[in-house]
Short mmCIF file of C-alpha atoms in Angstrom, two decimals:
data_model
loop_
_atom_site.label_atom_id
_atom_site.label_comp_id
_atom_site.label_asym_id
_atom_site.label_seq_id
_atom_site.Cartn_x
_atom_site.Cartn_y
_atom_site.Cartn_z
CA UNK A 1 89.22 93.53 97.48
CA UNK A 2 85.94 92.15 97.66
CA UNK A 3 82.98 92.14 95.26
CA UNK A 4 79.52 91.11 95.58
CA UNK A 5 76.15 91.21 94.59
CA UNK A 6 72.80 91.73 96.42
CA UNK A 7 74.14 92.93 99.49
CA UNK A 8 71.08 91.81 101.99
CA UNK A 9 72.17 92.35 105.97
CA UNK A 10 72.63 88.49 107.36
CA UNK A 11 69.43 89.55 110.23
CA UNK A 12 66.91 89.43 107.79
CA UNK A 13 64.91 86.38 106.97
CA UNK A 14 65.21 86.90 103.58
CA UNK A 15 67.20 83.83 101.58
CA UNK A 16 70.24 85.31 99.77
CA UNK A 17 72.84 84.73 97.61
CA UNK A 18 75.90 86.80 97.17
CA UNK A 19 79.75 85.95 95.40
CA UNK A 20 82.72 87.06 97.42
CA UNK A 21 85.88 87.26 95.71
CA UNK A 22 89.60 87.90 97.48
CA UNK A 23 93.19 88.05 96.39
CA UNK A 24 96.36 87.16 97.71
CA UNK A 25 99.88 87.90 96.12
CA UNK A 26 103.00 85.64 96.56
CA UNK A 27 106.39 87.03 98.59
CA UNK A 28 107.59 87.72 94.95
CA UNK A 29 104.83 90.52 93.79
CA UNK A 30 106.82 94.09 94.35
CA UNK A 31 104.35 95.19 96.64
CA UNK A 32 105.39 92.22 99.00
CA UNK A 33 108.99 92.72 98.85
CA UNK A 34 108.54 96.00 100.04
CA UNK A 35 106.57 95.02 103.01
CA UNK A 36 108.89 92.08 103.81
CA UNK A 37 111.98 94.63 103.32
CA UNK A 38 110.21 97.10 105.66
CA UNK A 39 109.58 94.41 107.88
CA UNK A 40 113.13 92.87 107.80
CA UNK A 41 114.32 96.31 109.04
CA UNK A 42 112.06 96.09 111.56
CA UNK A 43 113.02 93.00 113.18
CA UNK A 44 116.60 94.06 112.10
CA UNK A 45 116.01 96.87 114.72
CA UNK A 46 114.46 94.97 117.29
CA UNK A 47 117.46 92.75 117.45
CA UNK A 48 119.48 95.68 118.38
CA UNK A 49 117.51 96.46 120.77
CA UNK A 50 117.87 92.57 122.37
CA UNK A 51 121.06 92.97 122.17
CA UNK A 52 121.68 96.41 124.24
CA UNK A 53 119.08 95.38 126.47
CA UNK A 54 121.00 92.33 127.16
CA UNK A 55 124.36 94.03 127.31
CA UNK A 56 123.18 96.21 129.49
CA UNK A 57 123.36 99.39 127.63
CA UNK A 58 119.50 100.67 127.50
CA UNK A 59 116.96 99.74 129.80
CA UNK A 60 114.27 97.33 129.40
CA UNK A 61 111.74 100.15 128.74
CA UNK A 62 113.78 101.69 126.27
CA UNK A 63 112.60 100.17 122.72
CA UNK A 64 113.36 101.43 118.92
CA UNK A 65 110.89 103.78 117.26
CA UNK A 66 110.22 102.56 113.54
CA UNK A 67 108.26 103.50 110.89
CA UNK A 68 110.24 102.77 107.50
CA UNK A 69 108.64 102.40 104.20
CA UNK A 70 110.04 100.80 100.55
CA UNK A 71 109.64 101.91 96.82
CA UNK A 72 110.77 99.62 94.51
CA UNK A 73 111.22 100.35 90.61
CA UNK A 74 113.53 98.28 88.25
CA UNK A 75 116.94 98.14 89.35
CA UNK A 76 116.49 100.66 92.72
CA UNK A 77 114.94 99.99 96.36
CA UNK A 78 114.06 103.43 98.05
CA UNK A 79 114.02 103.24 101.86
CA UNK A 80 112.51 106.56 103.70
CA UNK A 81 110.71 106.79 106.76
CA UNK A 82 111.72 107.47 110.49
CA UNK A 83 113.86 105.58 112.98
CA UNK A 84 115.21 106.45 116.63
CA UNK A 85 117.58 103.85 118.01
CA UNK A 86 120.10 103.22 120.10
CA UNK A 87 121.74 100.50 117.79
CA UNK A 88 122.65 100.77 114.07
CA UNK A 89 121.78 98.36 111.10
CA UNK A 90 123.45 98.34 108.26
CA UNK A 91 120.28 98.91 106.36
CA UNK A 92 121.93 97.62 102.81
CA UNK A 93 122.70 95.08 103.63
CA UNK A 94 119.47 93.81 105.10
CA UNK A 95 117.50 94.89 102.03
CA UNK A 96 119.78 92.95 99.88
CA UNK A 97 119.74 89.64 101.71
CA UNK A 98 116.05 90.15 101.95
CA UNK A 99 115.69 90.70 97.84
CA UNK A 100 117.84 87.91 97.42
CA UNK A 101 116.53 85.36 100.16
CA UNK A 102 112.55 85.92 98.19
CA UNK A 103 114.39 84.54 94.73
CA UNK A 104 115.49 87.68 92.58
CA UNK A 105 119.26 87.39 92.14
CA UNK A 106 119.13 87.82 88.54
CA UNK A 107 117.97 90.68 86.46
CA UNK A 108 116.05 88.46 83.91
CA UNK A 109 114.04 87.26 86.62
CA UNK A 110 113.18 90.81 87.14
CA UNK A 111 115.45 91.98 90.23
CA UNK A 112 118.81 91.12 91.80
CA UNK A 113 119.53 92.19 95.13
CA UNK A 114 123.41 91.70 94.93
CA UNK A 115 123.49 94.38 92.32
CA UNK A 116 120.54 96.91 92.48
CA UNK A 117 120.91 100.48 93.91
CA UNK A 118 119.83 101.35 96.92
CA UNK A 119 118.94 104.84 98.44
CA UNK A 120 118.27 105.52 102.24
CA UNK A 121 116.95 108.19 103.30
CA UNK A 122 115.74 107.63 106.98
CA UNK A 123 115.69 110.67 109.96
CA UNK A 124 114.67 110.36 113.70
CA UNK A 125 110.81 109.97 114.59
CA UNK A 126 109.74 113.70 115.28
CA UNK A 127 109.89 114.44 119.24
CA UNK A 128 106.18 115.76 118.80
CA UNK A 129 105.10 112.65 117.81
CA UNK A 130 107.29 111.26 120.80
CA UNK A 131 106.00 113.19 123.19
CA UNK A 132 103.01 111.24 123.12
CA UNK A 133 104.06 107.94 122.59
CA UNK A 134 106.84 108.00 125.27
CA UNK A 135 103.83 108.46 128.21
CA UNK A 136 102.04 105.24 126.83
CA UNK A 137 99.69 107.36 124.35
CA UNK A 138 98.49 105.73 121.06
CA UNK A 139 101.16 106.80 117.93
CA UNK A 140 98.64 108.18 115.80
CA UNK A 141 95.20 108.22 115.30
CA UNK A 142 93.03 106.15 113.00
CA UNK A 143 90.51 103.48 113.13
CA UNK A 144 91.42 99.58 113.09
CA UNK A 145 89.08 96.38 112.43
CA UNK A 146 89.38 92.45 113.52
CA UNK A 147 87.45 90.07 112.33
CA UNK A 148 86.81 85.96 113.23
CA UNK A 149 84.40 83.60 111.49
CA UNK A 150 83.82 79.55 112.23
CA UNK A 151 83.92 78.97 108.67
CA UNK A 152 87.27 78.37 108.28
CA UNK A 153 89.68 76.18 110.93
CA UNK A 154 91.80 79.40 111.60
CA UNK A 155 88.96 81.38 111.37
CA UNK A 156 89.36 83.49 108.92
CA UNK A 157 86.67 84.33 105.85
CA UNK A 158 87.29 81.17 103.12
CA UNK A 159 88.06 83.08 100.01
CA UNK A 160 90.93 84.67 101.61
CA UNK A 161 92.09 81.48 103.45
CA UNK A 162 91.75 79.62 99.87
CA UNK A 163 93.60 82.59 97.69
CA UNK A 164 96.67 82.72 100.88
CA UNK A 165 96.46 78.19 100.11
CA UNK A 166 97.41 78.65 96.76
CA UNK A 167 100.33 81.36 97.28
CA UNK A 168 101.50 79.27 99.64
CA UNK A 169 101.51 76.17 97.27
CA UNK A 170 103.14 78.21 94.56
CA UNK A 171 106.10 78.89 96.75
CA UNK A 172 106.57 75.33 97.86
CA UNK A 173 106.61 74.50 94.17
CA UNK A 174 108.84 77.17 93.20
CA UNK A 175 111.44 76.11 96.40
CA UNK A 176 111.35 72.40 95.03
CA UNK A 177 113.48 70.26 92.76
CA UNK A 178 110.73 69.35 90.82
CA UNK A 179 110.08 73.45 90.12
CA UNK A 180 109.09 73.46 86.29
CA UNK A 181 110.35 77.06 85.89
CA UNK A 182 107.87 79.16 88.19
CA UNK A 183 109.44 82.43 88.80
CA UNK A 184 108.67 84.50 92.32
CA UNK A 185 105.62 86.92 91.21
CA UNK A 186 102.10 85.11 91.56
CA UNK A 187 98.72 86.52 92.17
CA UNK A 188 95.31 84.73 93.03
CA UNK A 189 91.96 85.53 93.00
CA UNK A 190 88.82 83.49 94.73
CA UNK A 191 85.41 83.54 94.44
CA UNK A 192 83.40 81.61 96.84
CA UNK A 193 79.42 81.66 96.65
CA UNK A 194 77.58 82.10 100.05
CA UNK A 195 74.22 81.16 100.89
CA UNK A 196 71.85 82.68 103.84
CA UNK A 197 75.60 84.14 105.06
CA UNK A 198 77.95 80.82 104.80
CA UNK A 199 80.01 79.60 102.15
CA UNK A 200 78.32 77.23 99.91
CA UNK A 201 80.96 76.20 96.79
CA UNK A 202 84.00 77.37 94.80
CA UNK A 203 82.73 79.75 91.95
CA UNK A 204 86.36 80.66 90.10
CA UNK A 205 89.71 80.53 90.57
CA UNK A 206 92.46 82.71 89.04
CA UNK A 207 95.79 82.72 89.39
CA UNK A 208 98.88 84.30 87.04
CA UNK A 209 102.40 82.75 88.14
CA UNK A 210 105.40 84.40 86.84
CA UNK A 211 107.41 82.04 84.73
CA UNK A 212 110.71 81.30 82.85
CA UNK A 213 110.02 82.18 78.92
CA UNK A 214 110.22 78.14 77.02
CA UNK A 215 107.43 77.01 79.21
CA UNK A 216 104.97 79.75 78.37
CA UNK A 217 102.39 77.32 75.99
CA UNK A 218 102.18 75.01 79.20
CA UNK A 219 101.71 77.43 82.12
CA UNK A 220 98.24 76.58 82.03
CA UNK A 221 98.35 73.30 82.85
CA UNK A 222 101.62 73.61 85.23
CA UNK A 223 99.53 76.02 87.48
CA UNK A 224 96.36 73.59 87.51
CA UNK A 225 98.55 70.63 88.34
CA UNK A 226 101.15 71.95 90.73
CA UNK A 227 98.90 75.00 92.32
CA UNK A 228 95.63 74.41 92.11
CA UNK A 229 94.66 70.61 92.47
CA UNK A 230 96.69 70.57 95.43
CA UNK A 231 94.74 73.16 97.53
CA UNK A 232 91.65 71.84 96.01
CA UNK A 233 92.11 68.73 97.63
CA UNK A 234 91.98 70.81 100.30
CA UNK A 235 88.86 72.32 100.29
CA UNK A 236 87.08 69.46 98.15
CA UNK A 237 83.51 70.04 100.25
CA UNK A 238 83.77 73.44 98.45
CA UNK A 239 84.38 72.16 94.94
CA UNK A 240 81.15 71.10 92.94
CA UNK A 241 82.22 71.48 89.82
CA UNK A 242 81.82 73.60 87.09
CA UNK A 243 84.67 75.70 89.12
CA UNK A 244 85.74 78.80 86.37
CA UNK A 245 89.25 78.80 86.07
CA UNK A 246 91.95 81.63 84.37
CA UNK A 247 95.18 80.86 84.57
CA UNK A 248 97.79 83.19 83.00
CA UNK A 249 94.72 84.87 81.29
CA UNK A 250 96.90 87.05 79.21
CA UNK A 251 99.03 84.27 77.63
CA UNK A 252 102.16 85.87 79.46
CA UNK A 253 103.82 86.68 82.48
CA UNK A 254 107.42 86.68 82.08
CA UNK A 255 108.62 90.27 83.14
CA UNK A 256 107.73 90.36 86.91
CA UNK A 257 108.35 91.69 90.12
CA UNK A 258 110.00 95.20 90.41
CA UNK A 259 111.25 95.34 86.47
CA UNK A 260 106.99 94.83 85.79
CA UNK A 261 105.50 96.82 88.40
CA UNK A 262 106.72 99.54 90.71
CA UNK A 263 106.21 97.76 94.47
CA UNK A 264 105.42 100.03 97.87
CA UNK A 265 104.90 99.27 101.03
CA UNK A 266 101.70 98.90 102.43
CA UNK A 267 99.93 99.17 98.95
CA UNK A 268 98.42 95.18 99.97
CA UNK A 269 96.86 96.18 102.89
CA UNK A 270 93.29 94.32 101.90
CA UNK A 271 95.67 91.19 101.19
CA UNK A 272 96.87 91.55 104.61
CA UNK A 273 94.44 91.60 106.39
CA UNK A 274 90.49 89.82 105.35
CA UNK A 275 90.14 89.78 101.68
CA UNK A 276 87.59 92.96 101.61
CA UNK A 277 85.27 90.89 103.89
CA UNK A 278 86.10 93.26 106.78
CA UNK A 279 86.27 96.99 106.64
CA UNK A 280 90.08 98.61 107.10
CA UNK A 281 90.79 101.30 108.99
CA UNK A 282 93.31 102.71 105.85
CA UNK A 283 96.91 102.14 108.21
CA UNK A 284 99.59 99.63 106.82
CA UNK A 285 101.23 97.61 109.12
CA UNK A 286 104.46 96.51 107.56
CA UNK A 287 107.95 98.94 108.96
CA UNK A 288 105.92 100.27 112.03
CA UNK A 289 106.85 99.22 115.91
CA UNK A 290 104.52 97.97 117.68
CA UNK A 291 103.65 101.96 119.08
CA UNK A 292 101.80 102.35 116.17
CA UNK A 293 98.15 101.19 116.70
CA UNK A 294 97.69 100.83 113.22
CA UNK A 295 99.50 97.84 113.62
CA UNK A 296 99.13 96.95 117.28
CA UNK A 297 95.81 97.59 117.45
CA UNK A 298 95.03 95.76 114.33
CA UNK A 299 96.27 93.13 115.86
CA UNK A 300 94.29 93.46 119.00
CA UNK A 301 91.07 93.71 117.15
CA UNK A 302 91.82 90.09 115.62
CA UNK A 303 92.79 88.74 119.14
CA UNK A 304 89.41 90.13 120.79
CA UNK A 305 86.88 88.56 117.86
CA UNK A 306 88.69 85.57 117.44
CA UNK A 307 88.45 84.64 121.45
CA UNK A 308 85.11 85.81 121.41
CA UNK A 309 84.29 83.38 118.35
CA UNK A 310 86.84 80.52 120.12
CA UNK A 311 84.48 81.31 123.07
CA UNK A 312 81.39 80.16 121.40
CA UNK A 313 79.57 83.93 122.14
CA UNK A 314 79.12 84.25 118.06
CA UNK A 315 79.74 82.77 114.79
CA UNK A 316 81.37 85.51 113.11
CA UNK A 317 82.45 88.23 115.33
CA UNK A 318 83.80 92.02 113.97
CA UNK A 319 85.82 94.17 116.56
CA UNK A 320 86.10 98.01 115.67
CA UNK A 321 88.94 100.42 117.71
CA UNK A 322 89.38 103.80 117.36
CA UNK A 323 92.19 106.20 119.01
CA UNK A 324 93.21 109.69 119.30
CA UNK A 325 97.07 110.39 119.08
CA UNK A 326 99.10 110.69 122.36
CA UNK A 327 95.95 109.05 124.50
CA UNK A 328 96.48 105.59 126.52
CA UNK A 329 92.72 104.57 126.01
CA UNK A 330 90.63 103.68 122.54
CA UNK A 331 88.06 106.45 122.08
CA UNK A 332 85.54 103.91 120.35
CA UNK A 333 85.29 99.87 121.24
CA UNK A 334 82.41 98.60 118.84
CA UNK A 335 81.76 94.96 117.95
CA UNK A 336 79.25 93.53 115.62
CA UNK A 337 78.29 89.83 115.19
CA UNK A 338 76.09 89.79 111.92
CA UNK A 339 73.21 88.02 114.04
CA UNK A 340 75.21 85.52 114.88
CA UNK A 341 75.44 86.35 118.30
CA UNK A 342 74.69 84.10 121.37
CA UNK A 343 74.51 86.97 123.83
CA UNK A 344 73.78 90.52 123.07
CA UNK A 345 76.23 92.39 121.46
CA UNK A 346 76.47 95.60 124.40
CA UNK A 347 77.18 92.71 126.58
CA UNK A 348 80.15 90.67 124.75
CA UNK A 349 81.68 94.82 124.26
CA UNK A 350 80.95 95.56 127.89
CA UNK A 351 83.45 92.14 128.53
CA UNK A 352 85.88 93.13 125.98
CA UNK A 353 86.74 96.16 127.68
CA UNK A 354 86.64 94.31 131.10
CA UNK A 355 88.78 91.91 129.95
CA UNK A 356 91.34 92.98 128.17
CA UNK A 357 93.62 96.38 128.31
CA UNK A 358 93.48 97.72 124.90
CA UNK A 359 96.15 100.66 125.65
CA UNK A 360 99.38 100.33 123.30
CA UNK A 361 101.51 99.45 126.51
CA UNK A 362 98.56 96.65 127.59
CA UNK A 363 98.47 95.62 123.96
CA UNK A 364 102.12 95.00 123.35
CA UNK A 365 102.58 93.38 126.68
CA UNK A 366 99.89 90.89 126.32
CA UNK A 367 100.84 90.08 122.77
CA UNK A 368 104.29 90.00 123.44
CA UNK A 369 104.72 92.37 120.57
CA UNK A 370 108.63 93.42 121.31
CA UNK A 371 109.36 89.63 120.88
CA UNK A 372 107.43 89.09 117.29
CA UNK A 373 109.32 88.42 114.29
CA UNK A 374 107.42 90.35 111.77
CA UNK A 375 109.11 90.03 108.35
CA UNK A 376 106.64 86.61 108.15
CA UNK A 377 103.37 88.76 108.55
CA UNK A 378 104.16 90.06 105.69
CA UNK A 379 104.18 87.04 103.48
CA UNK A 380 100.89 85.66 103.81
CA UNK A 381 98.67 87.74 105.49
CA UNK A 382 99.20 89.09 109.07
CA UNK A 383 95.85 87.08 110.06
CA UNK A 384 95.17 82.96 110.33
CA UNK A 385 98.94 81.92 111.10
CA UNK A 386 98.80 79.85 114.33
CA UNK A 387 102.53 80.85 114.63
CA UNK A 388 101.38 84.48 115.26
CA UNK A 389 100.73 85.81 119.03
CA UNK A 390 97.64 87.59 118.28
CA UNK A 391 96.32 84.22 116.50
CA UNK A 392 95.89 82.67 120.02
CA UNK A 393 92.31 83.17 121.84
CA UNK A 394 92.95 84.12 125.50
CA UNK A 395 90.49 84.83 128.45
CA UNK A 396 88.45 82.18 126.37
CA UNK A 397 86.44 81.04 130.28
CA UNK A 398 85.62 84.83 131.14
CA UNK A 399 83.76 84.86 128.11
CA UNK A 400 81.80 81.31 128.44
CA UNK A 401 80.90 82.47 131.91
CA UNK A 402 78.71 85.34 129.74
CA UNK A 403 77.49 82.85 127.52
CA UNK A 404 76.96 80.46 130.78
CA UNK A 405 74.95 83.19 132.10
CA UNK A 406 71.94 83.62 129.66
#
């Protein structure tokens, strides 16, 4: 989440200065491997679906239905939820290779995937739900936000871009030779101080690694030198000095992942998505099919502000959906650009919805949704990963033409 103080709206003239703070987790936290278990079944049922489309036994319009979510507590991963498929995964076996592939195959490290239980307990998406979904309709209703901002190359708000840098560093430490005895649970924390609306320095870093028990007196100095110096070096037009650090604030963190902390899918959802710096609709989108606009339409949301952002229209650009259950069409398309705006907001929402079809069927065809793999959205955020459809601006000249136009 984010915090901040004296919360002044960017349109006044008024100078301000406000700390923003964001966290990221690593693919070790629990709460992660639940989403990336939820999203391994996901893709595991997509594949099927490949497969009998290629074979010939379904036709192309015929896709999977999946909405699966994990629990896990020491020594047990719960899967529940709803799937209708043609194919059949052998859903044990994709949790376990999932468990083990993140690093717990021991239960001093806090899981093992080759020996914990696990307990399915999946039925068919209800037909009344169905109903609505099968004639294009939106799978539920709800509210989803995108956001963009020039501040960052992939456009996304810095403290969360920072917190996802050091995860990321953590993991290429932990899945190198030279790995001093980092375990797979890490968390990280940013605070970045903005002036007049834009990121001005590095205020404090924390960051608590999970770690193997005879290197405890040195983690402090392990995570400075193989976590945070690196991404540092990254951002070093942010770093003034004076930067507050905690590192392993408690003096521990030994016990971690699923034997320290019960994990659930979708529990990371602020992680996922903009660090707090954008409001959230409430939906998860790790274990549901592209049908469900909680997902989909999250995803939308991103595409629409970041090509209006790519397209020079504003600086920082939020997109705001809203659909009723079972209906084709959002009920609400709102977009606010924090006076950043080149154009005039009505006008850069009148070419959204000329533009682009923001239906679930329009959606997943012009993302290419039944093609994602989505078990890597739920590493590091499902936002600022070039590899990602969604990430790509499109229709970037039909909005230059409005900005042409003034």
């Amino acid at each position: 989440m984010t915090l901040g103080i004296l919360r002044v709206h960017p349109r006044t003239a008024k100078a301000m200065t406000r700390i923003y703070t964001s966290e990221s987790v690593s693919e070790g936290h629990p709460d992660k491997v639940a989403d990336q278990i939820s999203d391994a079944l996901l893709d595991a049922f997509l594949d099927e679906d490949r497969r009998l489309h290629k074979d010939g036994a379904i036709s192309p319009e015929d896709h999977c239905r999946v909405a699966i979510e994990t629990m896990l507590a020491h020594g047990v991963a719960v899967i529940s939820g709803e799937v209708t498929s043609a194919g059949y995964v052998h859903v044990q076996n994709v949790v376990r290779e999932t468990i083990r592939s993140i690093g717990y195959t021991d239960t001093n490290v806090g899981f093992d995937g080759s020996n914990c239980g696990v307990l399915v307990a999946i039925q068919p998406q209800s037909m009344d739900i169905a109903m609505g979904v099968d004639t294009g309709g939106a799978g539920d209703q709800g509210m989803m936000f995108g956001m963009a901002t020039n501040e960052t190359p992939e456009m996304m708000p810095l403290p969360i871009a920072i917190a996802h840098a050091l995860m990321r560093q953590a993991k290429a430490v932990r899945d190198s030779a030279e790995n001093p005895g980092f375990r797979p649970d890490a968390k990280a924390q940013v605070s970045v101080i903005y002036e007049n609306g834009r990121p001005s320095s590095i205020e404090t870093i924390v960051v608590s690694q999970q770690h193997d028990e005879q290197i405890g007196d040195n983690m402090k100095h392990l995570i400075r030198e193989h976590i945070v110096n690196p991404v540092l070096a990254q951002y070093k037009q942010y770093d003034r000095g004076g930067i507050k650090e905690h590192y392993n604030p408690t003096g521990r963190f030994v016990r971690g992942g699923p034997a320290g902390d019960t994990g659930l899918t979708g529990r990371k959802i602020i992680v996922d998505t903009y660090g707090g710096m954008c409001p959230h609709g409430g939906g998860a989108f790790s274990g549901k099919d592209p049908t469900k606009v909680d997902r989909s339409a999250a995803y939308m949301a991103r595409h629409v502000a970041k090509t209006v952002v790519a397209a020079g229209l504003a600086d920082k650009c939020q997109v705001a959906l809203a659909y009723a259950i079972g209906v084709p069409e959002p009920v609400a398309v709102n977009v606010e650009t924090f006076g950043t705006e080149k154009v005039d907001e009505d006008r850069i929402a009148r070419r959204i919805r000329d533009v682009f079809d923001m239906s679930p069927k329009g959606i997943i065809k012009q993302l290419g949704l039944y093609d994602a793999r989505y078990r890597e959205t739920a590493r590091n955020g499902h936002f600022g990963n070039s590899a990602f459809s969604w990430e790509q601006p499109s229709n970037v000249a039909a909005f230059q033409d409005a900005l042409a136009s003034v």
